[in-house]
């Protein structure tokens, strides 16, 4: 991108760094074109930028619990199936099990998901696309011989562990249920 202003990383001093001014300029242009809404205020903007794609609290809790139980896995591991690039939160490659810990807002949880009330012209289609993408990913992984486990972020830790163990090592299920922590996080 010739002519795009950028700031070099102070850590590395290389061009792999942050294109901060370029991002801000692109964001302002997109707002002006109506491609997506401008944030209501700077606090909302910081809040939305803080949403992580990986290593969310429910995901980290589940990974930690599975690791304590002796399970080994890959996290945020890229799978290429049927022309789709998929990044499950937890992947058991040898057993071909892909685990997704879905956020209630982003994946429209039937229990906690709600229709956006501000900028619904933008959010409603975006959230529908997320649901459609999840369905395409499930179908592609299933067709490629993978077992897909989808969990909601609000699901109790014990039931999430049971769902994953049932997919990965069903013969251990009875042992895991007995040794699961009583208090769910």
PDB file of C-alpha atoms in Angstrom:
ATOM      1  CA  UNK A   1       0.000   0.000   0.000  1.00  0.00           C
ATOM      2  CA  UNK A   2       2.081   2.846  -1.286  1.00  0.00           C
ATOM      3  CA  UNK A   3       1.623   6.147   0.434  1.00  0.00           C
ATOM      4  CA  UNK A   4      -0.157   4.711   3.488  1.00  0.00           C
ATOM      5  CA  UNK A   5       1.186   6.372   6.630  1.00  0.00           C
ATOM      6  CA  UNK A   6       2.376   3.889   9.220  1.00  0.00           C
ATOM      7  CA  UNK A   7       4.229   3.647  12.503  1.00  0.00           C
ATOM      8  CA  UNK A   8       7.064   1.166  12.849  1.00  0.00           C
ATOM      9  CA  UNK A   9       7.094  -1.148  15.821  1.00  0.00           C
ATOM     10  CA  UNK A  10       9.464   0.121  18.510  1.00  0.00           C
ATOM     11  CA  UNK A  11      10.105  -3.463  19.619  1.00  0.00           C
ATOM     12  CA  UNK A  12      11.308  -4.786  16.272  1.00  0.00           C
ATOM     13  CA  UNK A  13      12.001  -1.639  14.266  1.00  0.00           C
ATOM     14  CA  UNK A  14      10.639  -3.402  11.189  1.00  0.00           C
ATOM     15  CA  UNK A  15       7.722  -2.791   8.880  1.00  0.00           C
ATOM     16  CA  UNK A  16       5.671  -5.639  10.439  1.00  0.00           C
ATOM     17  CA  UNK A  17       4.233  -3.079  12.798  1.00  0.00           C
ATOM     18  CA  UNK A  18       1.048  -1.252  13.299  1.00  0.00           C
ATOM     19  CA  UNK A  19      -0.528   0.719  10.510  1.00  0.00           C
ATOM     20  CA  UNK A  20      -2.253   2.971  12.986  1.00  0.00           C
ATOM     21  CA  UNK A  21      -2.734   6.145  10.982  1.00  0.00           C
ATOM     22  CA  UNK A  22      -3.674   4.145   7.903  1.00  0.00           C
ATOM     23  CA  UNK A  23      -6.303   2.233   9.890  1.00  0.00           C
ATOM     24  CA  UNK A  24      -7.769   5.416  11.332  1.00  0.00           C
ATOM     25  CA  UNK A  25      -7.951   6.996   7.892  1.00  0.00           C
ATOM     26  CA  UNK A  26      -9.537   3.870   6.374  1.00  0.00           C
ATOM     27  CA  UNK A  27     -12.039   3.714   9.243  1.00  0.00           C
ATOM     28  CA  UNK A  28     -13.050   7.363   8.716  1.00  0.00           C
ATOM     29  CA  UNK A  29     -13.477   6.778   4.964  1.00  0.00           C
ATOM     30  CA  UNK A  30     -15.642   3.710   5.603  1.00  0.00           C
ATOM     31  CA  UNK A  31     -17.798   5.711   8.022  1.00  0.00           C
ATOM     32  CA  UNK A  32     -18.181   8.491   5.448  1.00  0.00           C
ATOM     33  CA  UNK A  33     -19.233   5.971   2.770  1.00  0.00           C
ATOM     34  CA  UNK A  34     -21.753   4.370   5.140  1.00  0.00           C
ATOM     35  CA  UNK A  35     -20.052   0.960   5.000  1.00  0.00           C
ATOM     36  CA  UNK A  36     -20.319   0.649   8.758  1.00  0.00           C
ATOM     37  CA  UNK A  37     -21.460   2.989  11.486  1.00  0.00           C
ATOM     38  CA  UNK A  38     -19.264   5.405  13.345  1.00  0.00           C
ATOM     39  CA  UNK A  39     -19.028   4.555  17.051  1.00  0.00           C
ATOM     40  CA  UNK A  40     -21.390   6.423  19.343  1.00  0.00           C
ATOM     41  CA  UNK A  41     -18.451   7.554  21.464  1.00  0.00           C
ATOM     42  CA  UNK A  42     -14.804   6.768  22.110  1.00  0.00           C
ATOM     43  CA  UNK A  43     -15.690   4.490  25.047  1.00  0.00           C
ATOM     44  CA  UNK A  44     -17.850   2.290  22.820  1.00  0.00           C
ATOM     45  CA  UNK A  45     -15.083   2.216  20.236  1.00  0.00           C
ATOM     46  CA  UNK A  46     -12.515   1.048  22.816  1.00  0.00           C
ATOM     47  CA  UNK A  47     -14.975  -1.545  24.097  1.00  0.00           C
ATOM     48  CA  UNK A  48     -15.530  -3.036  20.629  1.00  0.00           C
ATOM     49  CA  UNK A  49     -11.802  -3.009  19.815  1.00  0.00           C
ATOM     50  CA  UNK A  50     -11.140  -4.913  23.046  1.00  0.00           C
ATOM     51  CA  UNK A  51     -13.260  -7.878  21.903  1.00  0.00           C
ATOM     52  CA  UNK A  52     -10.847 -10.716  21.248  1.00  0.00           C
ATOM     53  CA  UNK A  53     -11.112 -13.302  18.493  1.00  0.00           C
ATOM     54  CA  UNK A  54      -9.188 -15.892  20.480  1.00  0.00           C
ATOM     55  CA  UNK A  55      -8.272 -16.590  24.099  1.00  0.00           C
ATOM     56  CA  UNK A  56     -11.574 -15.429  25.569  1.00  0.00           C
ATOM     57  CA  UNK A  57     -12.160 -16.160  29.257  1.00  0.00           C
ATOM     58  CA  UNK A  58     -14.574 -19.077  28.692  1.00  0.00           C
ATOM     59  CA  UNK A  59     -12.198 -20.576  26.130  1.00  0.00           C
ATOM     60  CA  UNK A  60      -9.172 -20.266  28.428  1.00  0.00           C
ATOM     61  CA  UNK A  61     -11.099 -21.798  31.355  1.00  0.00           C
ATOM     62  CA  UNK A  62     -12.124 -24.768  29.208  1.00  0.00           C
ATOM     63  CA  UNK A  63      -8.617 -25.269  27.840  1.00  0.00           C
ATOM     64  CA  UNK A  64      -7.129 -25.127  31.337  1.00  0.00           C
ATOM     65  CA  UNK A  65      -9.617 -27.668  32.667  1.00  0.00           C
ATOM     66  CA  UNK A  66      -8.992 -30.016  29.726  1.00  0.00           C
ATOM     67  CA  UNK A  67      -5.229 -29.671  30.175  1.00  0.00           C
ATOM     68  CA  UNK A  68      -5.541 -30.496  33.898  1.00  0.00           C
ATOM     69  CA  UNK A  69      -7.406 -33.649  32.876  1.00  0.00           C
ATOM     70  CA  UNK A  70      -4.471 -34.663  30.674  1.00  0.00           C
ATOM     71  CA  UNK A  71      -5.855 -33.698  27.267  1.00  0.00           C
ATOM     72  CA  UNK A  72      -3.482 -32.178  24.748  1.00  0.00           C
ATOM     73  CA  UNK A  73      -4.719 -30.119  21.847  1.00  0.00           C
ATOM     74  CA  UNK A  74      -3.917 -27.249  19.536  1.00  0.00           C
ATOM     75  CA  UNK A  75      -5.456 -23.856  20.075  1.00  0.00           C
ATOM     76  CA  UNK A  76      -6.654 -21.571  17.299  1.00  0.00           C
ATOM     77  CA  UNK A  77      -5.272 -24.071  14.773  1.00  0.00           C
ATOM     78  CA  UNK A  78      -6.056 -23.337  11.130  1.00  0.00           C
ATOM     79  CA  UNK A  79      -7.831 -26.055   9.172  1.00  0.00           C
ATOM     80  CA  UNK A  80      -8.350 -25.798   5.415  1.00  0.00           C
ATOM     81  CA  UNK A  81     -11.459 -27.742   4.426  1.00  0.00           C
ATOM     82  CA  UNK A  82     -13.491 -27.476   1.229  1.00  0.00           C
ATOM     83  CA  UNK A  83     -12.029 -24.097   0.346  1.00  0.00           C
ATOM     84  CA  UNK A  84     -12.759 -22.661   3.794  1.00  0.00           C
ATOM     85  CA  UNK A  85     -10.161 -21.534   6.292  1.00  0.00           C
ATOM     86  CA  UNK A  86     -11.431 -22.514   9.713  1.00  0.00           C
ATOM     87  CA  UNK A  87      -9.905 -21.701  13.094  1.00  0.00           C
ATOM     88  CA  UNK A  88     -11.568 -23.710  15.849  1.00  0.00           C
ATOM     89  CA  UNK A  89     -10.779 -22.580  19.384  1.00  0.00           C
ATOM     90  CA  UNK A  90      -9.553 -26.051  20.389  1.00  0.00           C
ATOM     91  CA  UNK A  91      -8.490 -28.788  17.956  1.00  0.00           C
ATOM     92  CA  UNK A  92      -7.754 -32.436  18.664  1.00  0.00           C
ATOM     93  CA  UNK A  93      -6.022 -33.272  15.391  1.00  0.00           C
ATOM     94  CA  UNK A  94      -5.522 -37.018  15.931  1.00  0.00           C
ATOM     95  CA  UNK A  95      -9.194 -37.509  16.877  1.00  0.00           C
ATOM     96  CA  UNK A  96     -10.442 -34.962  14.309  1.00  0.00           C
ATOM     97  CA  UNK A  97     -12.472 -32.993  16.836  1.00  0.00           C
ATOM     98  CA  UNK A  98     -12.952 -29.234  16.467  1.00  0.00           C
ATOM     99  CA  UNK A  99     -14.287 -27.275  19.444  1.00  0.00           C
ATOM    100  CA  UNK A 100     -15.767 -23.796  19.159  1.00  0.00           C
ATOM    101  CA  UNK A 101     -16.638 -21.654  22.191  1.00  0.00           C
ATOM    102  CA  UNK A 102     -19.145 -19.217  20.723  1.00  0.00           C
ATOM    103  CA  UNK A 103     -19.958 -15.833  22.205  1.00  0.00           C
ATOM    104  CA  UNK A 104     -23.641 -15.180  22.855  1.00  0.00           C
ATOM    105  CA  UNK A 105     -23.737 -11.840  21.024  1.00  0.00           C
ATOM    106  CA  UNK A 106     -21.556 -12.667  18.030  1.00  0.00           C
ATOM    107  CA  UNK A 107     -23.184 -16.028  17.296  1.00  0.00           C
ATOM    108  CA  UNK A 108     -26.745 -15.079  18.365  1.00  0.00           C
ATOM    109  CA  UNK A 109     -27.329 -17.415  21.291  1.00  0.00           C
ATOM    110  CA  UNK A 110     -30.985 -18.500  21.444  1.00  0.00           C
ATOM    111  CA  UNK A 111     -30.950 -17.968  25.206  1.00  0.00           C
ATOM    112  CA  UNK A 112     -29.012 -14.668  25.494  1.00  0.00           C
ATOM    113  CA  UNK A 113     -28.768 -13.300  21.958  1.00  0.00           C
ATOM    114  CA  UNK A 114     -30.833 -10.218  21.252  1.00  0.00           C
ATOM    115  CA  UNK A 115     -31.592  -8.002  18.313  1.00  0.00           C
ATOM    116  CA  UNK A 116     -29.348  -4.944  18.179  1.00  0.00           C
ATOM    117  CA  UNK A 117     -31.216  -1.711  18.884  1.00  0.00           C
ATOM    118  CA  UNK A 118     -28.594   0.728  17.598  1.00  0.00           C
ATOM    119  CA  UNK A 119     -27.297   0.570  14.017  1.00  0.00           C
ATOM    120  CA  UNK A 120     -29.440  -2.488  13.346  1.00  0.00           C
ATOM    121  CA  UNK A 121     -28.990  -1.885   9.601  1.00  0.00           C
ATOM    122  CA  UNK A 122     -25.368  -2.919  10.126  1.00  0.00           C
ATOM    123  CA  UNK A 123     -25.513  -5.444  12.971  1.00  0.00           C
ATOM    124  CA  UNK A 124     -28.455  -7.599  11.889  1.00  0.00           C
ATOM    125  CA  UNK A 125     -26.934  -8.661   8.533  1.00  0.00           C
ATOM    126  CA  UNK A 126     -23.500  -9.044  10.151  1.00  0.00           C
ATOM    127  CA  UNK A 127     -24.823 -11.389  12.836  1.00  0.00           C
ATOM    128  CA  UNK A 128     -26.798 -13.350  10.219  1.00  0.00           C
ATOM    129  CA  UNK A 129     -23.594 -13.772   8.213  1.00  0.00           C
ATOM    130  CA  UNK A 130     -21.907 -15.136  11.359  1.00  0.00           C
ATOM    131  CA  UNK A 131     -24.685 -17.717  11.749  1.00  0.00           C
ATOM    132  CA  UNK A 132     -24.466 -18.663   8.070  1.00  0.00           C
ATOM    133  CA  UNK A 133     -20.673 -18.970   8.297  1.00  0.00           C
ATOM    134  CA  UNK A 134     -21.005 -21.214  11.373  1.00  0.00           C
ATOM    135  CA  UNK A 135     -23.381 -23.485   9.428  1.00  0.00           C
ATOM    136  CA  UNK A 136     -21.034 -23.619   6.421  1.00  0.00           C
ATOM    137  CA  UNK A 137     -18.080 -24.400   8.698  1.00  0.00           C
ATOM    138  CA  UNK A 138     -20.004 -27.156  10.481  1.00  0.00           C
ATOM    139  CA  UNK A 139     -21.040 -28.720   7.167  1.00  0.00           C
ATOM    140  CA  UNK A 140     -17.521 -28.501   5.682  1.00  0.00           C
ATOM    141  CA  UNK A 141     -15.869 -30.008   8.758  1.00  0.00           C
ATOM    142  CA  UNK A 142     -18.509 -32.730   8.958  1.00  0.00           C
ATOM    143  CA  UNK A 143     -18.008 -33.573   5.274  1.00  0.00           C
ATOM    144  CA  UNK A 144     -14.243 -33.779   5.872  1.00  0.00           C
ATOM    145  CA  UNK A 145     -14.752 -36.305   8.685  1.00  0.00           C
ATOM    146  CA  UNK A 146     -14.404 -33.945  11.647  1.00  0.00           C
ATOM    147  CA  UNK A 147     -16.592 -33.990  14.739  1.00  0.00           C
ATOM    148  CA  UNK A 148     -17.708 -30.451  15.608  1.00  0.00           C
ATOM    149  CA  UNK A 149     -18.463 -29.424  19.187  1.00  0.00           C
ATOM    150  CA  UNK A 150     -20.078 -25.990  19.585  1.00  0.00           C
ATOM    151  CA  UNK A 151     -20.398 -24.577  23.076  1.00  0.00           C
ATOM    152  CA  UNK A 152     -21.900 -21.283  24.252  1.00  0.00           C
ATOM    153  CA  UNK A 153     -19.782 -18.992  26.404  1.00  0.00           C
ATOM    154  CA  UNK A 154     -22.388 -19.165  29.203  1.00  0.00           C
ATOM    155  CA  UNK A 155     -22.355 -22.947  29.383  1.00  0.00           C
ATOM    156  CA  UNK A 156     -21.222 -24.287  32.776  1.00  0.00           C
ATOM    157  CA  UNK A 157     -17.629 -25.504  32.724  1.00  0.00           C
ATOM    158  CA  UNK A 158     -18.550 -29.029  33.831  1.00  0.00           C
ATOM    159  CA  UNK A 159     -21.038 -29.537  30.991  1.00  0.00           C
ATOM    160  CA  UNK A 160     -18.556 -28.063  28.491  1.00  0.00           C
ATOM    161  CA  UNK A 161     -15.888 -30.510  29.679  1.00  0.00           C
ATOM    162  CA  UNK A 162     -18.331 -33.420  29.409  1.00  0.00           C
ATOM    163  CA  UNK A 163     -19.290 -32.410  25.848  1.00  0.00           C
ATOM    164  CA  UNK A 164     -15.649 -32.248  24.740  1.00  0.00           C
ATOM    165  CA  UNK A 165     -14.629 -35.488  26.468  1.00  0.00           C
ATOM    166  CA  UNK A 166     -17.659 -37.254  24.948  1.00  0.00           C
ATOM    167  CA  UNK A 167     -16.386 -36.274  21.500  1.00  0.00           C
ATOM    168  CA  UNK A 168     -12.681 -36.915  22.091  1.00  0.00           C
ATOM    169  CA  UNK A 169     -12.522 -39.902  24.449  1.00  0.00           C
ATOM    170  CA  UNK A 170     -16.017 -41.216  25.261  1.00  0.00           C
ATOM    171  CA  UNK A 171     -14.530 -44.165  27.169  1.00  0.00           C
ATOM    172  CA  UNK A 172     -13.233 -41.671  29.782  1.00  0.00           C
ATOM    173  CA  UNK A 173     -16.561 -39.941  30.240  1.00  0.00           C
ATOM    174  CA  UNK A 174     -17.533 -41.727  33.459  1.00  0.00           C
ATOM    175  CA  UNK A 175     -14.166 -40.949  35.053  1.00  0.00           C
ATOM    176  CA  UNK A 176     -14.292 -37.285  34.018  1.00  0.00           C
ATOM    177  CA  UNK A 177     -17.808 -36.782  35.392  1.00  0.00           C
ATOM    178  CA  UNK A 178     -16.691 -38.186  38.759  1.00  0.00           C
ATOM    179  CA  UNK A 179     -13.562 -35.994  38.946  1.00  0.00           C
ATOM    180  CA  UNK A 180     -15.081 -32.779  37.534  1.00  0.00           C
ATOM    181  CA  UNK A 181     -14.982 -29.701  39.750  1.00  0.00           C
ATOM    182  CA  UNK A 182     -18.253 -29.257  41.614  1.00  0.00           C
ATOM    183  CA  UNK A 183     -18.286 -25.464  41.278  1.00  0.00           C
ATOM    184  CA  UNK A 184     -18.776 -24.356  37.699  1.00  0.00           C
ATOM    185  CA  UNK A 185     -16.970 -21.250  36.532  1.00  0.00           C
TER     186      UNK A 185
END
